[in-house]
């Protein structure tokens, strides 16, 4: 595995693969690699010939300076984990390479997709930061396939829309959420859960389970389902920032659950803000 820190370095390293028509896969990450990231890397390993992973804590997508400062960073460990996962090229750009002095361009997906849910709570700027950095990474690496996680369901939809709207020549693959044995979705932020907060963090998964169960038992009213989920979270003294049932394609609010709905939840547990989601089925068969 090569660790590269410059754009010419990446372009030169990928030239032979591109010339030989070998498929290039890209897995963008912010580091603190865990099994969720590894599942994306495995998918890339299986489906493409040349696996590129990037490690960059993107300042422009953080709405909260404390969250950015507290974001876990351990490059040496990540290099080893990436090597073991069979990554061919690890791209670790310094911030001044991605945002040189005078940088003044932003790529924005506008509309409800970036204004609701995470956009409403963190601000749309969060997604503008994501789409700007993802566009840069796609331009630098020019992969055939880029891999993202369903854990960040709204981000996945925003990136699909970005690629469609700008006719980018890349396939976006969304990989399922990887969880701890007790159901907590893996996240780099979980490492910051202290004491009881690790147990309380299960409130998000429990809320989604309750929503799923209610729909399976025939409840079709989205408000009633969300209420049950909220009550479940309160049992663990966790107050959701939002818990909602939305259309899995465009995140429009769902009032009556028919067919698939995406249940999404966000909550602060102690110092840490967590999100999770699951698709629930309202079909009667
Ligand atoms: P991050 O480093 O948190 O920006 O995540 C990098 C990529 O890994 C994103 O596409 C995430 O959606 C994905 N990811 C993060 N956590 C998980 C998880 N538990 N399961 C699957 N994918 C994940």
mmCIF file of C-alpha atoms and ligand atoms in Angstrom:
data_model
loop_
_atom_site.group_PDB
_atom_site.id
_atom_site.type_symbol
_atom_site.label_atom_id
_atom_site.label_comp_id
_atom_site.label_asym_id
_atom_site.label_seq_id
_atom_site.Cartn_x
_atom_site.Cartn_y
_atom_site.Cartn_z
ATOM 1 C CA UNK A 1 0.000 0.000 0.000
ATOM 2 C CA UNK A 2 1.225 3.450 -0.876
ATOM 3 C CA UNK A 3 0.456 6.471 1.295
ATOM 4 C CA UNK A 4 0.243 9.523 -0.960
ATOM 5 C CA UNK A 5 -0.242 13.134 0.029
ATOM 6 C CA UNK A 6 -0.229 15.071 -3.240
ATOM 7 C CA UNK A 7 -2.575 15.318 -6.219
ATOM 8 C CA UNK A 8 0.147 14.718 -8.864
ATOM 9 C CA UNK A 9 1.229 11.717 -6.753
ATOM 10 C CA UNK A 10 -2.271 10.207 -6.946
ATOM 11 C CA UNK A 11 -2.672 10.922 -10.667
ATOM 12 C CA UNK A 12 0.703 9.365 -11.501
ATOM 13 C CA UNK A 13 0.055 6.343 -9.302
ATOM 14 C CA UNK A 14 -3.314 5.673 -10.960
ATOM 15 C CA UNK A 15 -2.171 6.150 -14.556
ATOM 16 C CA UNK A 16 -1.136 2.506 -15.148
ATOM 17 C CA UNK A 17 -4.478 1.197 -13.811
ATOM 18 C CA UNK A 18 -6.414 3.656 -15.949
ATOM 19 C CA UNK A 19 -4.401 2.764 -19.071
ATOM 20 C CA UNK A 20 -4.947 -0.955 -18.451
ATOM 21 C CA UNK A 21 -8.688 -0.327 -18.011
ATOM 22 C CA UNK A 22 -8.551 -1.677 -14.480
ATOM 23 C CA UNK A 23 -11.524 -0.514 -12.395
ATOM 24 C CA UNK A 24 -10.657 2.027 -9.705
ATOM 25 C CA UNK A 25 -12.654 2.115 -6.452
ATOM 26 C CA UNK A 26 -12.721 5.020 -4.000
ATOM 27 C CA UNK A 27 -13.714 4.891 -0.322
ATOM 28 C CA UNK A 28 -13.734 8.394 1.196
ATOM 29 C CA UNK A 29 -13.351 8.439 4.996
ATOM 30 C CA UNK A 30 -12.527 10.815 7.815
ATOM 31 C CA UNK A 31 -10.347 8.171 9.473
ATOM 32 C CA UNK A 32 -10.639 6.516 12.903
ATOM 33 C CA UNK A 33 -11.341 3.458 10.783
ATOM 34 C CA UNK A 34 -13.775 0.863 12.122
ATOM 35 C CA UNK A 35 -15.675 -2.171 10.809
ATOM 36 C CA UNK A 36 -18.145 0.110 8.992
ATOM 37 C CA UNK A 37 -15.310 1.573 6.921
ATOM 38 C CA UNK A 38 -13.834 -1.905 6.497
ATOM 39 C CA UNK A 39 -17.081 -3.182 4.970
ATOM 40 C CA UNK A 40 -16.817 -0.419 2.343
ATOM 41 C CA UNK A 41 -13.174 -1.306 1.702
ATOM 42 C CA UNK A 42 -14.102 -4.993 1.329
ATOM 43 C CA UNK A 43 -16.827 -4.121 -1.181
ATOM 44 C CA UNK A 44 -14.278 -2.017 -3.086
ATOM 45 C CA UNK A 45 -11.743 -4.868 -2.951
ATOM 46 C CA UNK A 46 -14.317 -7.289 -4.371
ATOM 47 C CA UNK A 47 -15.660 -5.061 -7.108
ATOM 48 C CA UNK A 48 -12.690 -3.048 -8.301
ATOM 49 C CA UNK A 49 -9.035 -3.740 -9.145
ATOM 50 C CA UNK A 50 -7.367 -0.701 -7.615
ATOM 51 C CA UNK A 51 -8.672 0.386 -4.212
ATOM 52 C CA UNK A 52 -8.098 3.977 -3.151
ATOM 53 C CA UNK A 53 -9.150 5.131 0.321
ATOM 54 C CA UNK A 54 -8.930 8.703 1.493
ATOM 55 C CA UNK A 55 -8.320 9.935 5.005
ATOM 56 C CA UNK A 56 -9.342 13.546 5.495
ATOM 57 C CA UNK A 57 -11.195 15.206 8.364
ATOM 58 C CA UNK A 58 -12.992 17.768 6.263
ATOM 59 C CA UNK A 59 -13.282 21.011 8.244
ATOM 60 C CA UNK A 60 -15.904 22.515 5.917
ATOM 61 C CA UNK A 61 -18.541 19.929 6.856
ATOM 62 C CA UNK A 62 -18.315 20.558 10.605
ATOM 63 C CA UNK A 63 -20.888 23.010 11.907
ATOM 64 C CA UNK A 64 -19.436 22.807 15.408
ATOM 65 C CA UNK A 65 -15.792 23.765 16.121
ATOM 66 C CA UNK A 66 -15.721 21.608 19.285
ATOM 67 C CA UNK A 67 -16.887 18.563 17.320
ATOM 68 C CA UNK A 68 -14.096 19.152 14.774
ATOM 69 C CA UNK A 69 -11.495 19.572 17.519
ATOM 70 C CA UNK A 70 -12.700 16.427 19.332
ATOM 71 C CA UNK A 71 -12.924 14.276 16.174
ATOM 72 C CA UNK A 72 -10.701 11.210 16.762
ATOM 73 C CA UNK A 73 -7.504 11.168 14.712
ATOM 74 C CA UNK A 74 -4.891 8.404 14.631
ATOM 75 C CA UNK A 75 -3.172 8.313 11.279
ATOM 76 C CA UNK A 76 -0.593 5.658 12.187
ATOM 77 C CA UNK A 77 -3.297 3.223 13.258
ATOM 78 C CA UNK A 78 -5.451 4.016 10.202
ATOM 79 C CA UNK A 79 -2.488 3.365 7.890
ATOM 80 C CA UNK A 80 -2.081 -0.113 9.419
ATOM 81 C CA UNK A 81 -5.815 -0.875 9.288
ATOM 82 C CA UNK A 82 -6.014 0.246 5.655
ATOM 83 C CA UNK A 83 -2.958 -1.845 4.754
ATOM 84 C CA UNK A 84 -4.497 -4.941 6.324
ATOM 85 C CA UNK A 85 -7.772 -4.275 4.509
ATOM 86 C CA UNK A 86 -5.978 -4.520 1.165
ATOM 87 C CA UNK A 87 -6.070 -0.843 0.217
ATOM 88 C CA UNK A 88 -3.691 -0.129 -2.685
ATOM 89 C CA UNK A 89 -3.418 3.633 -2.262
ATOM 90 C CA UNK A 90 -4.197 5.663 0.838
ATOM 91 C CA UNK A 91 -4.675 9.346 0.041
ATOM 92 C CA UNK A 92 -3.947 11.547 3.066
ATOM 93 C CA UNK A 93 -4.050 15.141 1.861
ATOM 94 C CA UNK A 94 -3.005 17.917 4.231
ATOM 95 C CA UNK A 95 -5.823 20.486 4.710
ATOM 96 C CA UNK A 96 -3.896 23.184 2.776
ATOM 97 C CA UNK A 97 -3.851 20.909 -0.266
ATOM 98 C CA UNK A 98 -7.640 20.557 -0.272
ATOM 99 C CA UNK A 99 -8.308 24.176 0.714
ATOM 100 C CA UNK A 100 -5.345 26.267 -0.472
ATOM 101 C CA UNK A 101 -5.292 29.992 0.266
ATOM 102 C CA UNK A 102 -7.833 31.717 -1.967
ATOM 103 C CA UNK A 103 -10.055 28.643 -2.327
ATOM 104 C CA UNK A 104 -13.518 30.043 -3.123
ATOM 105 C CA UNK A 105 -15.677 27.427 -4.856
ATOM 106 C CA UNK A 106 -18.512 25.452 -3.329
ATOM 107 C CA UNK A 107 -20.591 22.653 -4.822
ATOM 108 C CA UNK A 108 -24.133 22.685 -3.424
ATOM 109 C CA UNK A 109 -27.082 20.374 -3.762
ATOM 110 C CA UNK A 110 -29.970 22.695 -2.978
ATOM 111 C CA UNK A 111 -33.533 21.985 -1.909
ATOM 112 C CA UNK A 112 -35.236 19.716 0.618
ATOM 113 C CA UNK A 113 -32.600 16.990 0.374
ATOM 114 C CA UNK A 114 -30.058 19.207 2.146
ATOM 115 C CA UNK A 115 -32.498 21.364 4.117
ATOM 116 C CA UNK A 116 -34.392 18.716 6.104
ATOM 117 C CA UNK A 117 -33.299 16.437 8.968
ATOM 118 C CA UNK A 118 -29.492 16.794 9.280
ATOM 119 C CA UNK A 119 -29.684 19.966 7.168
ATOM 120 C CA UNK A 120 -32.286 21.471 9.496
ATOM 121 C CA UNK A 121 -30.309 20.611 12.633
ATOM 122 C CA UNK A 122 -26.695 21.046 11.529
ATOM 123 C CA UNK A 123 -27.405 23.536 8.730
ATOM 124 C CA UNK A 124 -27.271 22.900 4.960
ATOM 125 C CA UNK A 125 -23.662 24.110 5.046
ATOM 126 C CA UNK A 126 -22.792 20.681 6.413
ATOM 127 C CA UNK A 127 -23.905 19.057 3.160
ATOM 128 C CA UNK A 128 -22.332 21.798 1.028
ATOM 129 C CA UNK A 129 -19.063 20.915 2.768
ATOM 130 C CA UNK A 130 -19.639 17.227 2.007
ATOM 131 C CA UNK A 131 -20.522 17.735 -1.664
ATOM 132 C CA UNK A 132 -17.574 20.089 -2.185
ATOM 133 C CA UNK A 133 -15.026 17.662 -0.731
ATOM 134 C CA UNK A 134 -16.584 14.627 -2.435
ATOM 135 C CA UNK A 135 -16.488 16.459 -5.793
ATOM 136 C CA UNK A 136 -12.809 17.242 -5.237
ATOM 137 C CA UNK A 137 -12.014 13.645 -4.280
ATOM 138 C CA UNK A 138 -13.927 12.310 -7.296
ATOM 139 C CA UNK A 139 -12.057 14.734 -9.569
ATOM 140 C CA UNK A 140 -8.687 13.825 -8.104
ATOM 141 C CA UNK A 141 -9.135 10.035 -8.135
ATOM 142 C CA UNK A 142 -11.671 9.687 -10.986
ATOM 143 C CA UNK A 143 -12.858 6.307 -9.723
ATOM 144 C CA UNK A 144 -15.210 3.974 -11.566
ATOM 145 C CA UNK A 145 -17.071 3.236 -8.336
ATOM 146 C CA UNK A 146 -17.242 5.211 -5.075
ATOM 147 C CA UNK A 147 -18.496 3.536 -1.908
ATOM 148 C CA UNK A 148 -20.539 5.161 0.869
ATOM 149 C CA UNK A 149 -22.459 3.867 3.902
ATOM 150 C CA UNK A 150 -26.215 3.674 4.459
ATOM 151 C CA UNK A 151 -25.432 4.750 8.049
ATOM 152 C CA UNK A 152 -25.387 8.295 6.624
ATOM 153 C CA UNK A 153 -28.558 7.777 4.568
ATOM 154 C CA UNK A 154 -29.185 11.451 3.822
ATOM 155 C CA UNK A 155 -25.566 11.970 2.781
ATOM 156 C CA UNK A 156 -25.875 8.979 0.427
ATOM 157 C CA UNK A 157 -28.959 10.517 -1.243
ATOM 158 C CA UNK A 158 -27.255 13.908 -1.513
ATOM 159 C CA UNK A 159 -24.202 12.342 -3.169
ATOM 160 C CA UNK A 160 -26.339 10.361 -5.620
ATOM 161 C CA UNK A 161 -28.102 13.604 -6.548
ATOM 162 C CA UNK A 162 -24.783 15.456 -6.924
ATOM 163 C CA UNK A 163 -23.476 12.803 -9.309
ATOM 164 C CA UNK A 164 -26.718 12.714 -11.304
ATOM 165 C CA UNK A 165 -27.111 16.504 -11.547
ATOM 166 C CA UNK A 166 -23.491 17.079 -12.620
ATOM 167 C CA UNK A 167 -23.279 14.010 -14.935
ATOM 168 C CA UNK A 168 -20.281 12.658 -13.078
ATOM 169 C CA UNK A 169 -18.943 9.461 -14.605
ATOM 170 C CA UNK A 170 -18.917 7.328 -11.466
ATOM 171 C CA UNK A 171 -21.157 4.655 -9.978
ATOM 172 C CA UNK A 172 -22.174 5.303 -6.372
ATOM 173 C CA UNK A 173 -22.571 2.201 -4.264
ATOM 174 C CA UNK A 174 -24.258 2.341 -0.865
ATOM 175 C CA UNK A 175 -23.238 -0.374 1.630
ATOM 176 C CA UNK A 176 -25.390 -1.559 4.577
ATOM 177 C CA UNK A 177 -24.875 -0.207 8.107
ATOM 178 C CA UNK A 178 -22.484 -2.246 10.253
ATOM 179 C CA UNK A 179 -23.485 -2.514 13.922
ATOM 180 C CA UNK A 180 -22.056 -3.588 17.261
ATOM 181 C CA UNK A 181 -23.451 -6.937 18.499
ATOM 182 C CA UNK A 182 -26.002 -5.010 20.625
ATOM 183 C CA UNK A 183 -27.222 -3.023 17.626
ATOM 184 C CA UNK A 184 -25.389 0.302 18.039
ATOM 185 C CA UNK A 185 -24.377 1.570 14.595
ATOM 186 C CA UNK A 186 -20.596 1.839 14.363
ATOM 187 C CA UNK A 187 -19.346 5.399 14.239
ATOM 188 C CA UNK A 188 -15.982 7.038 14.828
ATOM 189 C CA UNK A 189 -17.788 9.178 17.409
ATOM 190 C CA UNK A 190 -18.736 6.128 19.547
ATOM 191 C CA UNK A 191 -15.211 6.200 21.009
ATOM 192 C CA UNK A 192 -16.203 9.438 22.760
ATOM 193 C CA UNK A 193 -19.166 7.885 24.626
ATOM 194 C CA UNK A 194 -18.351 7.951 28.352
ATOM 195 C CA UNK A 195 -19.654 5.698 31.156
ATOM 196 C CA UNK A 196 -23.405 5.128 30.964
ATOM 197 C CA UNK A 197 -23.644 6.974 27.668
ATOM 198 C CA UNK A 198 -22.544 3.860 25.796
ATOM 199 C CA UNK A 199 -25.668 2.054 27.097
ATOM 200 C CA UNK A 200 -27.900 5.081 26.550
ATOM 201 C CA UNK A 201 -26.668 5.309 22.956
ATOM 202 C CA UNK A 202 -28.704 2.160 22.286
ATOM 203 C CA UNK A 203 -31.783 4.377 22.502
ATOM 204 C CA UNK A 204 -31.433 5.175 18.787
ATOM 205 C CA UNK A 205 -31.443 1.543 17.685
ATOM 206 C CA UNK A 206 -34.266 0.730 20.129
ATOM 207 C CA UNK A 207 -36.379 3.555 18.717
ATOM 208 C CA UNK A 208 -35.895 2.181 15.199
ATOM 209 C CA UNK A 209 -36.774 -1.340 16.412
ATOM 210 C CA UNK A 210 -39.982 -0.052 18.009
ATOM 211 C CA UNK A 211 -40.907 1.773 14.805
ATOM 212 C CA UNK A 212 -40.232 -1.368 12.770
ATOM 213 C CA UNK A 213 -42.321 -3.495 15.134
ATOM 214 C CA UNK A 214 -45.221 -1.071 15.175
ATOM 215 C CA UNK A 215 -45.316 -1.052 11.372
ATOM 216 C CA UNK A 216 -45.051 -4.855 11.287
ATOM 217 C CA UNK A 217 -48.022 -5.013 13.681
ATOM 218 C CA UNK A 218 -50.129 -2.979 11.306
ATOM 219 C CA UNK A 219 -49.728 0.604 12.598
ATOM 220 C CA UNK A 220 -49.828 2.876 9.533
ATOM 221 C CA UNK A 221 -49.951 6.313 11.144
ATOM 222 C CA UNK A 222 -46.443 7.792 10.995
ATOM 223 C CA UNK A 223 -47.011 10.175 13.924
ATOM 224 C CA UNK A 224 -48.204 7.305 16.112
ATOM 225 C CA UNK A 225 -45.127 5.248 15.158
ATOM 226 C CA UNK A 226 -42.775 8.176 15.823
ATOM 227 C CA UNK A 227 -44.462 8.752 19.191
ATOM 228 C CA UNK A 228 -43.849 5.134 20.264
ATOM 229 C CA UNK A 229 -40.211 5.436 19.187
ATOM 230 C CA UNK A 230 -39.793 8.705 21.104
ATOM 231 C CA UNK A 231 -41.247 7.144 24.274
ATOM 232 C CA UNK A 232 -38.783 4.253 23.932
ATOM 233 C CA UNK A 233 -35.883 6.714 23.801
ATOM 234 C CA UNK A 234 -37.157 8.568 26.840
ATOM 235 C CA UNK A 235 -36.887 5.316 28.820
ATOM 236 C CA UNK A 236 -33.128 5.696 28.418
ATOM 237 C CA UNK A 237 -33.287 9.442 29.097
ATOM 238 C CA UNK A 238 -32.355 10.275 25.548
ATOM 239 C CA UNK A 239 -34.152 13.159 23.873
ATOM 240 C CA UNK A 240 -34.195 12.833 20.077
ATOM 241 C CA UNK A 241 -33.267 15.876 17.980
ATOM 242 C CA UNK A 242 -35.599 14.300 15.481
ATOM 243 C CA UNK A 243 -37.267 10.980 14.879
ATOM 244 C CA UNK A 244 -39.195 10.830 11.632
ATOM 245 C CA UNK A 245 -40.551 8.608 8.910
ATOM 246 C CA UNK A 246 -39.617 9.854 5.461
ATOM 247 C CA UNK A 247 -39.689 8.772 1.856
ATOM 248 C CA UNK A 248 -36.476 6.762 1.216
ATOM 249 C CA UNK A 249 -35.948 8.450 -2.176
ATOM 250 C CA UNK A 250 -36.499 12.150 -1.460
ATOM 251 C CA UNK A 251 -36.872 12.387 2.344
ATOM 252 C CA UNK A 252 -40.353 13.917 2.041
ATOM 253 C CA UNK A 253 -42.343 13.409 5.265
ATOM 254 C CA UNK A 254 -44.464 10.256 5.291
ATOM 255 C CA UNK A 255 -47.852 10.537 6.992
ATOM 256 C CA UNK A 256 -49.277 7.111 6.261
ATOM 257 C CA UNK A 257 -46.862 4.215 5.939
ATOM 258 C CA UNK A 258 -47.533 2.318 2.723
ATOM 259 C CA UNK A 259 -44.651 0.444 1.130
ATOM 260 C CA UNK A 260 -41.182 1.343 2.402
ATOM 261 C CA UNK A 261 -40.434 4.286 4.678
ATOM 262 C CA UNK A 262 -37.076 5.373 6.044
ATOM 263 C CA UNK A 263 -37.083 5.814 9.812
ATOM 264 C CA UNK A 264 -34.381 8.322 10.766
ATOM 265 C CA UNK A 265 -33.216 9.407 14.181
ATOM 266 C CA UNK A 266 -30.646 11.792 15.640
ATOM 267 C CA UNK A 267 -29.846 12.448 19.286
ATOM 268 C CA UNK A 268 -27.173 13.832 21.505
ATOM 269 C CA UNK A 269 -25.973 11.283 24.050
ATOM 270 C CA UNK A 270 -23.710 12.997 26.556
ATOM 271 C CA UNK A 271 -21.250 15.000 24.459
ATOM 272 C CA UNK A 272 -21.765 12.966 21.326
ATOM 273 C CA UNK A 273 -24.263 13.502 18.526
ATOM 274 C CA UNK A 274 -25.370 10.219 16.936
ATOM 275 C CA UNK A 275 -27.567 9.329 13.956
ATOM 276 C CA UNK A 276 -29.118 6.094 12.743
ATOM 277 C CA UNK A 277 -31.767 4.890 10.322
ATOM 278 C CA UNK A 278 -33.559 1.834 9.035
ATOM 279 C CA UNK A 279 -36.020 1.050 6.271
ATOM 280 C CA UNK A 280 -39.369 -0.063 7.642
ATOM 281 C CA UNK A 281 -41.995 -1.791 5.630
ATOM 282 C CA UNK A 282 -45.646 -0.861 5.693
ATOM 283 C CA UNK A 283 -46.725 -3.416 3.132
ATOM 284 C CA UNK A 284 -49.387 -5.885 4.235
ATOM 285 C CA UNK A 285 -47.979 -9.036 2.634
HETATM 286 P P1 LIG B 1 -16.841 8.828 8.007
HETATM 287 O O1 LIG B 1 -15.416 8.476 8.179
HETATM 288 O O2 LIG B 1 -17.651 8.774 9.264
HETATM 289 O O3 LIG B 1 -17.054 10.098 7.201
HETATM 290 O O4 LIG B 1 -17.468 7.677 7.119
HETATM 291 C C1 LIG B 1 -16.891 7.314 5.885
HETATM 292 C C2 LIG B 1 -17.849 6.412 5.167
HETATM 293 O O5 LIG B 1 -18.112 5.257 5.962
HETATM 294 C C3 LIG B 1 -19.213 7.084 4.900
HETATM 295 O O6 LIG B 1 -19.649 6.717 3.604
HETATM 296 C C4 LIG B 1 -20.078 6.494 5.967
HETATM 297 O O7 LIG B 1 -21.447 6.444 5.610
HETATM 298 C C5 LIG B 1 -19.509 5.097 6.101
HETATM 299 N N1 LIG B 1 -19.839 4.523 7.397
HETATM 300 C C6 LIG B 1 -19.665 5.101 8.621
HETATM 301 N N2 LIG B 1 -20.144 4.287 9.597
HETATM 302 C C7 LIG B 1 -20.640 3.188 8.977
HETATM 303 C C8 LIG B 1 -21.280 1.995 9.429
HETATM 304 N N3 LIG B 1 -21.508 1.762 10.723
HETATM 305 N N4 LIG B 1 -21.655 1.079 8.509
HETATM 306 C C9 LIG B 1 -21.436 1.300 7.187
HETATM 307 N N5 LIG B 1 -20.838 2.400 6.694
HETATM 308 C C10 LIG B 1 -20.442 3.334 7.572
#
